[in-house]
Short mmCIF file of C-alpha atoms in Angstrom, two decimals:
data_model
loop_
_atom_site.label_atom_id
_atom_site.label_comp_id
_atom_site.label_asym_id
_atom_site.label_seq_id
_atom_site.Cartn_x
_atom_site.Cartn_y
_atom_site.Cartn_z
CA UNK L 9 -16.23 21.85 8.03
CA UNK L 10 -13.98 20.50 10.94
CA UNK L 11 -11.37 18.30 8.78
CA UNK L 12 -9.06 15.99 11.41
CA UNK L 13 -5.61 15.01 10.62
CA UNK L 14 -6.65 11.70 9.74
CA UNK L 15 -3.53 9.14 10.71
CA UNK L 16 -5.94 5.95 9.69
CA UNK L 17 -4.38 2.87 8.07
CA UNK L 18 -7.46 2.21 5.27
CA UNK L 19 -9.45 3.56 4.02
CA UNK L 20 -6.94 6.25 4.58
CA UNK L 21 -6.65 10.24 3.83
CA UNK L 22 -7.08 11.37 0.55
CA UNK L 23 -5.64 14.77 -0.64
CA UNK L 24 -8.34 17.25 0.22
CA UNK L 25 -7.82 19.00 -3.70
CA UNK L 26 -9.13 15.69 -4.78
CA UNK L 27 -12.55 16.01 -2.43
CA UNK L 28 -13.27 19.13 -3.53
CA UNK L 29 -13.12 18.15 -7.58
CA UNK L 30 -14.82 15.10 -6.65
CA UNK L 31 -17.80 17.13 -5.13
CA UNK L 32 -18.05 19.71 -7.23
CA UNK L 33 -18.23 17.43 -10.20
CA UNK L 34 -20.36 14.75 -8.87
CA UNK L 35 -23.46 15.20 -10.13
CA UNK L 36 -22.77 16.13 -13.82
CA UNK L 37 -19.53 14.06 -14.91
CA UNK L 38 -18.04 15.61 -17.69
CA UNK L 39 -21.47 17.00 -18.71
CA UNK L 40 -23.20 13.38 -19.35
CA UNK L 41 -25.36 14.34 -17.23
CA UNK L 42 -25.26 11.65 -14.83
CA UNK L 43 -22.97 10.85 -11.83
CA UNK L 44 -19.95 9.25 -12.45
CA UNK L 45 -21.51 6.88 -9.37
CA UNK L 46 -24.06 6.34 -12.46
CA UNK L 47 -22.45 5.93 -15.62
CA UNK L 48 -21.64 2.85 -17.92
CA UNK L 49 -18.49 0.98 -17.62
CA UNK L 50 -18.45 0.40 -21.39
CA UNK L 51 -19.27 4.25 -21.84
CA UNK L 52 -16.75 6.45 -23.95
CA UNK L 53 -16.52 8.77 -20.80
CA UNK L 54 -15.49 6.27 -18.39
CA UNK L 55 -13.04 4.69 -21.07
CA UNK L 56 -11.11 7.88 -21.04
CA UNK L 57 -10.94 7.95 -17.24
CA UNK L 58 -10.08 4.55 -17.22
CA UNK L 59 -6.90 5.28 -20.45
CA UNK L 60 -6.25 8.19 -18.22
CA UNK L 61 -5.54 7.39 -15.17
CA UNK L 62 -3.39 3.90 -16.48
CA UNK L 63 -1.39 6.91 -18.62
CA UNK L 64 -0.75 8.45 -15.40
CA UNK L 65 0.92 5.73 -13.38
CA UNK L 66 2.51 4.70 -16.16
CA UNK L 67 3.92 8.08 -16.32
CA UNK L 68 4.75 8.26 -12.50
CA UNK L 69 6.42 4.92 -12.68
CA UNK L 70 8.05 5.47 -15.98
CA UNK L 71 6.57 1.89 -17.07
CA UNK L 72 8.46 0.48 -19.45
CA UNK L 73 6.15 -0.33 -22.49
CA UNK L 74 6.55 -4.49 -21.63
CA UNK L 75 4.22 -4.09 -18.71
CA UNK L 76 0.52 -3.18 -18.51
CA UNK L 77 -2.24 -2.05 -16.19
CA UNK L 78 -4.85 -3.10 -15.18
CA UNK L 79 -7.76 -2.92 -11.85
CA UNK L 80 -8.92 -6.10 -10.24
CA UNK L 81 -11.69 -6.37 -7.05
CA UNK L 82 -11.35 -7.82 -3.78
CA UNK L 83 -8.68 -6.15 -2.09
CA UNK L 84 -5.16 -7.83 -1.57
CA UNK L 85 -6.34 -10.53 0.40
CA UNK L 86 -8.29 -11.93 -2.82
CA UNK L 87 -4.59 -11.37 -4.56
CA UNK L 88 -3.46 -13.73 -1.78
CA UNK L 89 -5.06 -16.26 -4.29
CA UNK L 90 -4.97 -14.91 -7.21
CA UNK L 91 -0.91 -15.26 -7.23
CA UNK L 92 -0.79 -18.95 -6.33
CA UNK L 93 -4.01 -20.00 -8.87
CA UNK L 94 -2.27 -18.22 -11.90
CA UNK L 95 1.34 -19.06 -11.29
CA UNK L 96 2.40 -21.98 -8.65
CA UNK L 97 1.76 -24.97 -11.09
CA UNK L 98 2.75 -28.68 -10.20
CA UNK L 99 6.18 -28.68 -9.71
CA UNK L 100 7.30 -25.74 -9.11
CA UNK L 101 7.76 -24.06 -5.68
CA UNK L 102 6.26 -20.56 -4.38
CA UNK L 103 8.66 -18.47 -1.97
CA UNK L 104 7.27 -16.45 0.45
CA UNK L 105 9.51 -13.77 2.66
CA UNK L 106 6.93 -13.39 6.11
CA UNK L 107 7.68 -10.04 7.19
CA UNK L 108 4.08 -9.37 8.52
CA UNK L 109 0.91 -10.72 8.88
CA UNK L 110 -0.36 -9.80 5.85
CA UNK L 111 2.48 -11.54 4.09
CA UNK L 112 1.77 -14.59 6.51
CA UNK L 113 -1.97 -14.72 5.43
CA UNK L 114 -0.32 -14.76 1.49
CA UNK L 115 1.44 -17.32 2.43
CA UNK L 116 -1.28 -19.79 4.13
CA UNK L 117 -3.66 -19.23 0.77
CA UNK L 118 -1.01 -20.33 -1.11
CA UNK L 119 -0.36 -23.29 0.92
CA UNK L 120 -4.21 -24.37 -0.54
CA UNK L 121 -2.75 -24.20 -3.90
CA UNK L 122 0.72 -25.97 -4.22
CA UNK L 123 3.96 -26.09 -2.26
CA UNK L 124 5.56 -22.84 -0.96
CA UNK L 125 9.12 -22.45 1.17
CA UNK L 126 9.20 -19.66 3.65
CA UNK L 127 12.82 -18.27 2.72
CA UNK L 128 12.85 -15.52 5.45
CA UNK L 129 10.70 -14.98 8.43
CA UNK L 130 10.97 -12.35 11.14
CA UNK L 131 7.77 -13.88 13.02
CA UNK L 132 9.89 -14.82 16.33
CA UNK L 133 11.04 -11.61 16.58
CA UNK L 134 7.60 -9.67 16.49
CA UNK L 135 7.64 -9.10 12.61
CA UNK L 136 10.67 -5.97 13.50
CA UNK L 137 12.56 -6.02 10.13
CA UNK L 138 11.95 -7.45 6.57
CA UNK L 139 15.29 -9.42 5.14
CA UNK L 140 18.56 -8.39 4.18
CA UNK L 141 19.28 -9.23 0.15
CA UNK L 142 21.68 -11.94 1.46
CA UNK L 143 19.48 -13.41 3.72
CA UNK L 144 17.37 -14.86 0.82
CA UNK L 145 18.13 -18.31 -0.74
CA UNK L 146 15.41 -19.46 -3.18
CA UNK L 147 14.58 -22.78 -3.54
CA UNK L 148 14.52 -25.06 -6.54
CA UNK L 149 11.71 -25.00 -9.32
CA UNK L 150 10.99 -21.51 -7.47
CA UNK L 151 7.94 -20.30 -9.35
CA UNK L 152 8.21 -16.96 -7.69
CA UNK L 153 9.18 -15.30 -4.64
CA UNK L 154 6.59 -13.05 -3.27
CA UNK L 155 7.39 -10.28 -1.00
CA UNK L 156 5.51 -7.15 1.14
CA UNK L 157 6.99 -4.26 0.01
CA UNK L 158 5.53 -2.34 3.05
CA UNK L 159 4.18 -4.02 6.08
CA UNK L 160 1.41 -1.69 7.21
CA UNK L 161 0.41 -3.41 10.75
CA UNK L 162 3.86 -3.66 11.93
CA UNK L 163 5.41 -0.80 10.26
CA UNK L 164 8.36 -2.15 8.17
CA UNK L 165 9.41 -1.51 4.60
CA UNK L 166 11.82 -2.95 2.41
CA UNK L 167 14.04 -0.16 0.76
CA UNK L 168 16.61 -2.73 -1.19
CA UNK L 169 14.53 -5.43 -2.83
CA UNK L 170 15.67 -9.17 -2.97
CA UNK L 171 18.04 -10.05 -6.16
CA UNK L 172 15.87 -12.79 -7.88
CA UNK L 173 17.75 -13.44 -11.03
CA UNK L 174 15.48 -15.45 -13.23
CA UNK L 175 12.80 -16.14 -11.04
CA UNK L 176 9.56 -13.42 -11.22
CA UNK L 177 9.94 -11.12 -8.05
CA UNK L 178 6.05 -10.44 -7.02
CA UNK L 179 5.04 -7.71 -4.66
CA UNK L 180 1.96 -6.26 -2.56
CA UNK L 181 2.54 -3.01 -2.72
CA UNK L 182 -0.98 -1.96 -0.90
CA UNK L 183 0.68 0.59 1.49
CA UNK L 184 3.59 1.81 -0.32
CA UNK L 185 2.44 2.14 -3.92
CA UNK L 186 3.21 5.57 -5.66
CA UNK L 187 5.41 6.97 -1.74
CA UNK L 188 8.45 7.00 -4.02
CA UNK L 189 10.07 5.73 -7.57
CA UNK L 190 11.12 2.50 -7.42
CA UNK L 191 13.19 0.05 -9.94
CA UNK L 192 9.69 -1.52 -11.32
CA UNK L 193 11.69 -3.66 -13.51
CA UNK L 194 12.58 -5.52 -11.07
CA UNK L 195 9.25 -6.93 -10.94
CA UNK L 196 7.11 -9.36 -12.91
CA UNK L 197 4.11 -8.65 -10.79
CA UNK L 198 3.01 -5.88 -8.51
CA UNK L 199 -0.39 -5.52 -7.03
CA UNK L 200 -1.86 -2.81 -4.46
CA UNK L 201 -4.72 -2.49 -3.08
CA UNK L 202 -5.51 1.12 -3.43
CA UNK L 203 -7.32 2.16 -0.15
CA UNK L 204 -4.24 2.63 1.82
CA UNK L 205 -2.14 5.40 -0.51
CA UNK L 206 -3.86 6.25 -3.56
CA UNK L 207 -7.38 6.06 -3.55
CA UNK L 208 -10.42 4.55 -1.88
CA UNK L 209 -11.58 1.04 -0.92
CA UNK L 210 -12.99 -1.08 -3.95
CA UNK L 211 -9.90 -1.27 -6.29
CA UNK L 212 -6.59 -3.12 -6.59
CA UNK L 213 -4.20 -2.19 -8.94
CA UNK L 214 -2.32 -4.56 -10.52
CA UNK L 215 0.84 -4.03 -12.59
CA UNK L 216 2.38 -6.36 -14.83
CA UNK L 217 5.04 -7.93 -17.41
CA UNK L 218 2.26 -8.68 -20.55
CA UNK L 219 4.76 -12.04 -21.05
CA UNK L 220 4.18 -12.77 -17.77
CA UNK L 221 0.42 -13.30 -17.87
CA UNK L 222 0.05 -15.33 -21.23
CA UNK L 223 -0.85 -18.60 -21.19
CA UNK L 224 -2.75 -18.91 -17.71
CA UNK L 225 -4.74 -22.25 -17.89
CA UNK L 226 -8.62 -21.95 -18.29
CA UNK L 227 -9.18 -23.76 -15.24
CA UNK L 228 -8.71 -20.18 -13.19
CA UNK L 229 -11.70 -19.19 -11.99
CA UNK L 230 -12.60 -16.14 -14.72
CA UNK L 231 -11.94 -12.99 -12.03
CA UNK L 232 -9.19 -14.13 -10.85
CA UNK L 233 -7.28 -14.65 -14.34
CA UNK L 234 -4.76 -12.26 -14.77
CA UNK L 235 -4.75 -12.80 -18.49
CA UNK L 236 -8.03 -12.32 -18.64
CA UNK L 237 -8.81 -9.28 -17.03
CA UNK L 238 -5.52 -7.38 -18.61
CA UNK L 239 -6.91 -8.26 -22.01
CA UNK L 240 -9.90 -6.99 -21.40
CA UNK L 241 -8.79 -3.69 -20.00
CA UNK L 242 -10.54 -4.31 -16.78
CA UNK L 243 -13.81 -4.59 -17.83
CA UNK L 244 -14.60 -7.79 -18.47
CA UNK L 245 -17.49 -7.59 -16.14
CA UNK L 246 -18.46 -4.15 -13.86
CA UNK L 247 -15.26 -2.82 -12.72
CA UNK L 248 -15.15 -0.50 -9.63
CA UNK L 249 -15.70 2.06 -11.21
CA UNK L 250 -15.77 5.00 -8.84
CA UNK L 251 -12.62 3.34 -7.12
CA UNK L 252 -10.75 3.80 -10.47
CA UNK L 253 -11.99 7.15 -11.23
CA UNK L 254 -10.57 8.53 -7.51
CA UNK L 255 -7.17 6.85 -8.17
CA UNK L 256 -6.89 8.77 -11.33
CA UNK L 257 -7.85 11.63 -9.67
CA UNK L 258 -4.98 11.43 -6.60
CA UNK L 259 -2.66 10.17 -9.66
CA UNK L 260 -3.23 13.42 -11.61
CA UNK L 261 -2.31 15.32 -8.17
CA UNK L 262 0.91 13.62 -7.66
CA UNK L 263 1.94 14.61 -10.74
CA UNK L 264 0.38 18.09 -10.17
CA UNK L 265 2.97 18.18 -7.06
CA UNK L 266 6.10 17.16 -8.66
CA UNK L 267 6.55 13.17 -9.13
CA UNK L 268 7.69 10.59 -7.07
CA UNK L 269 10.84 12.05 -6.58
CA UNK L 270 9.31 15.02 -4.73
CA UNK L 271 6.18 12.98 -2.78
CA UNK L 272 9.55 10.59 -2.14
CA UNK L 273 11.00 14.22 -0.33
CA UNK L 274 8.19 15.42 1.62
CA UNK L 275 7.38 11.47 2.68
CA UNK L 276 10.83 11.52 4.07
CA UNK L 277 10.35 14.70 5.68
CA UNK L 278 7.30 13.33 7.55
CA UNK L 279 8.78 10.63 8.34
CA UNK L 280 11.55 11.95 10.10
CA UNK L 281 9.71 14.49 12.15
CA UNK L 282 7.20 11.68 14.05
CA UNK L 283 10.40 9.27 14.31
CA UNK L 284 12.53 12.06 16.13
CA UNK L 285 9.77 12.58 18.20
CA UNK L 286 9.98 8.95 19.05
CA UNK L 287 13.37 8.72 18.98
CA UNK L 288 13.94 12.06 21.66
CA UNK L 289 12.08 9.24 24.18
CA UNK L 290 13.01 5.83 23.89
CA UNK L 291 12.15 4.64 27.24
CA UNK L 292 8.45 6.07 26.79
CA UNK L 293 7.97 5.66 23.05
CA UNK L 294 8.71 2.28 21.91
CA UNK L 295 9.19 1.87 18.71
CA UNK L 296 8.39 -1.44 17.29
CA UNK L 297 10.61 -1.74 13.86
CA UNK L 298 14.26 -1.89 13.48
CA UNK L 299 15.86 0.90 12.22
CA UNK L 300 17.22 0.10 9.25
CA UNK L 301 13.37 -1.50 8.40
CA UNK L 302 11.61 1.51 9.54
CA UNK L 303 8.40 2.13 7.29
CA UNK L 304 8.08 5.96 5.24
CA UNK L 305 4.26 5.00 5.79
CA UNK L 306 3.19 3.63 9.04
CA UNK L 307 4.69 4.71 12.23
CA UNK L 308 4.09 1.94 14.99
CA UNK L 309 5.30 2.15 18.57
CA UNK L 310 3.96 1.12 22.43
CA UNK L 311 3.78 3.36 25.32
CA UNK L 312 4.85 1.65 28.68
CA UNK L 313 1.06 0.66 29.63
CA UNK L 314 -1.81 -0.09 27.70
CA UNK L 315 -3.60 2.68 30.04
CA UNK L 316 -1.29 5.10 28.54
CA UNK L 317 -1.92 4.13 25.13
CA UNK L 318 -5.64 4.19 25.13
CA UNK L 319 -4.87 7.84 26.85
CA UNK L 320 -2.37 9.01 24.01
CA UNK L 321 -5.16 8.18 21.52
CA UNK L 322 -8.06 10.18 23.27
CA UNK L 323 -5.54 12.84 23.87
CA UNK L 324 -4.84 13.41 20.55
CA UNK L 325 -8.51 13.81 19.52
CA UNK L 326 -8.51 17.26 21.29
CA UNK L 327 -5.52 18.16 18.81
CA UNK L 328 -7.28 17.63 16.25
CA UNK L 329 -6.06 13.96 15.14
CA UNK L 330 -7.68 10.78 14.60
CA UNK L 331 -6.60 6.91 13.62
CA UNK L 332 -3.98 6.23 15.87
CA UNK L 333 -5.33 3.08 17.41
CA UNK L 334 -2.86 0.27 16.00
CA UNK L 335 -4.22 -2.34 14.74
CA UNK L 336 -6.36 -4.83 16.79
CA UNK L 337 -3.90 -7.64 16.14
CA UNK L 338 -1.15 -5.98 17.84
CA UNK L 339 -2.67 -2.90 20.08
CA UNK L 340 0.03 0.42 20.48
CA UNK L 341 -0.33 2.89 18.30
CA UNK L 342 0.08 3.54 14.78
CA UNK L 343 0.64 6.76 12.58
CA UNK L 344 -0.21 6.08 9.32
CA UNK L 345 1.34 8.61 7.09
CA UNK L 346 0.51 8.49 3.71
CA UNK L 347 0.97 10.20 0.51
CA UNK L 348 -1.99 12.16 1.17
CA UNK L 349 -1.22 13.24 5.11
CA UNK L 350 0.22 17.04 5.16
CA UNK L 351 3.65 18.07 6.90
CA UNK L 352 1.10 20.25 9.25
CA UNK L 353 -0.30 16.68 10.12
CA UNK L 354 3.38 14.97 11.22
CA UNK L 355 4.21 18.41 12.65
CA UNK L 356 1.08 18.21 14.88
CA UNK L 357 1.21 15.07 15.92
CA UNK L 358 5.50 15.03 16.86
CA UNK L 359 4.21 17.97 18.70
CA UNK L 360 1.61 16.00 20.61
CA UNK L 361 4.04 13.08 20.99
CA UNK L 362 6.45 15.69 23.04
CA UNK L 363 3.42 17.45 24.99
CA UNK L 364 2.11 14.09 26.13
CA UNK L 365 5.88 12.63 27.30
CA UNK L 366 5.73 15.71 29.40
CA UNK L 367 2.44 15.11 31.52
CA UNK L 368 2.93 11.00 31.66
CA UNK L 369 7.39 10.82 31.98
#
């Protein structure tokens, strides 16, 4: 087995303790004698995978007992819609900050729905920074505001969230979700697709006031009613089913290793060794985020020609890394350094990032 240090943006790393249950439980689950790849969605054993892993995060996040859980298909970008069709009704106004292009693409299926107001945008400046809590004014009949807690293409992260008074604060969380605790309650809404930190492709999680939910109109199409798929505990048709059961495994783990509070220490930890590597180097390693914006899970940053770039990332192969290609909307490179990646990993690859400045200055 020849592992890599696996820097990819999603599907990302998964912690390897998971892999190994995973196989060595895959083709008896729980002695049903069947794959969990096989089993019923309204079977008892997949229920208590399914109350498990919700007790889990709820237990990582310290949910208060107003919200619930619940697992949706189609990745964020169906979200995208989902927000606007359940919640920007005639009249009313949906805010949208545009700190990335994922956040811009949330904002332009909204747009099909009702009327929106960018409040903040840092487009013309290359997406560097998401807003300061001042820098927010919401407009009138604001239905919501609807943020990016972590921009994973650009590499940006918020770490204040926008005061929103009375008006629900809603939040893709895809890339950030579980990297460290976080005032939930501040939130009406929170969804994450889980691909990126906590799992594999297939699910979103989606986190929720109850209050907030009732009463969506029956004119949402069925799978993309909130209501309706937290009521019926996510099974109101198939539900990803292996999706869910990896996410409860990687939850189980991060509890295994101490919390958020500790994944929230080593993150930081990680973190700081690939952006002092960066840092050592400005005028060869050129980092694309402001500082006070800088992401704990994806490390972007250009080289001085796109010659050296494409270099840096077949260079690193032969150290044993992969996924440092950025993304192909923006080129450079990205480190994508999630909950999952080791300190060996960031360690490695600040290493590399010195080694490499020394045969290209």
């Amino acid at each position: 087995m020849n592992r890599i240090y696996n820097f990819n943006a999603g599907p990302a790393i998964l912690p390897l303790d998971v892999l190994q249950e995973v196989q060595a439980e895959l083709l008896d689950f729980r002695g049903s004698g069947m794959s969990i790849l096989e089993i019923s969605h309204r079977s008892k054993e997949f229920q208590a995978v399914l109350d498990d892993t919700k007790a889990d995060i709820a237990e990582l996040l310290h949910l208060p007992a107003d919200y619930g859980i619940c697992f949706m298909a189609g990745g964020g970008t169906l979200q995208f819609s989902c927000v606007p069709w359940n919640f920007l009704l005639p009249g009313t106004v949906g805010a949208y900050a545009v700190t990335g292009s994922f956040s811009d693409k949330a904002l332009a299926e909204a747009e099909k729905v009702g009327e929106t107001a960018v409040v903040y945008s840092s487009k013309e400046s290359g997406y560097d920074r998401v807003p300061r809590p001042d820098e927010i004014r919401l407009p009138e009949r604001c239905a919501y505001l609807h943020i990016t807690g972590n921009n994973t293409i650009e590499g940006t992260e918020y770490s204040v969230y926008p005061e929103t008074g009375s008006v629900p604060l809603i939040a893709d969380m895809s890339s950030d979700i579980l990297s460290r605790p976080f005032p939930v309650e501040k939130f009406s809404l929170i969804y994450a697709g889980v691909q990126k930190n906590i799992g594999p492709a297939g699910a979103v999680l989606v986190i929720a006031k109850k209050d907030f939910l009732e009463g969506r109109s029956d004119k949402i199409p069925v799978m993309m009613n909130y209501e309706t798929i937290m009521k019926k505990d996510s099974t109101y048709n198939t539900p990803p089913v292996f999706a869910i059961y990896i996410v409860g495994k990687v939850v189980r783990w991060l509890k295994e290793h101490g919390g958020l509070v500790e994944r929230e220490k080593v993150n930081r930890a990680k973190a700081e060794l690939v952006y002092d590597a960066l840092d050592a180097h400005p005028e060869f390693y050129r980092g694309k985020a402001a500082r006070d914006s800088r992401s704990l899970m994806n490390v972007t940053f250009n080289l001085p020609t796109k010659e050296l770039e494409a270099a840096f990332v077949e260079a690193a192969k032969k150290y044993n890394m992969g996924g440092l290609k950025g993304h192909r909307s923006v080129g450079g490179i990205r480190a994508s350094i999630y909950n999952a990646m080791p300190v060996e990993g960031c360690q490695t690859l600040a290493d590399f990032m010195e080694d490499f400045w020394k045969k290209n200055r």
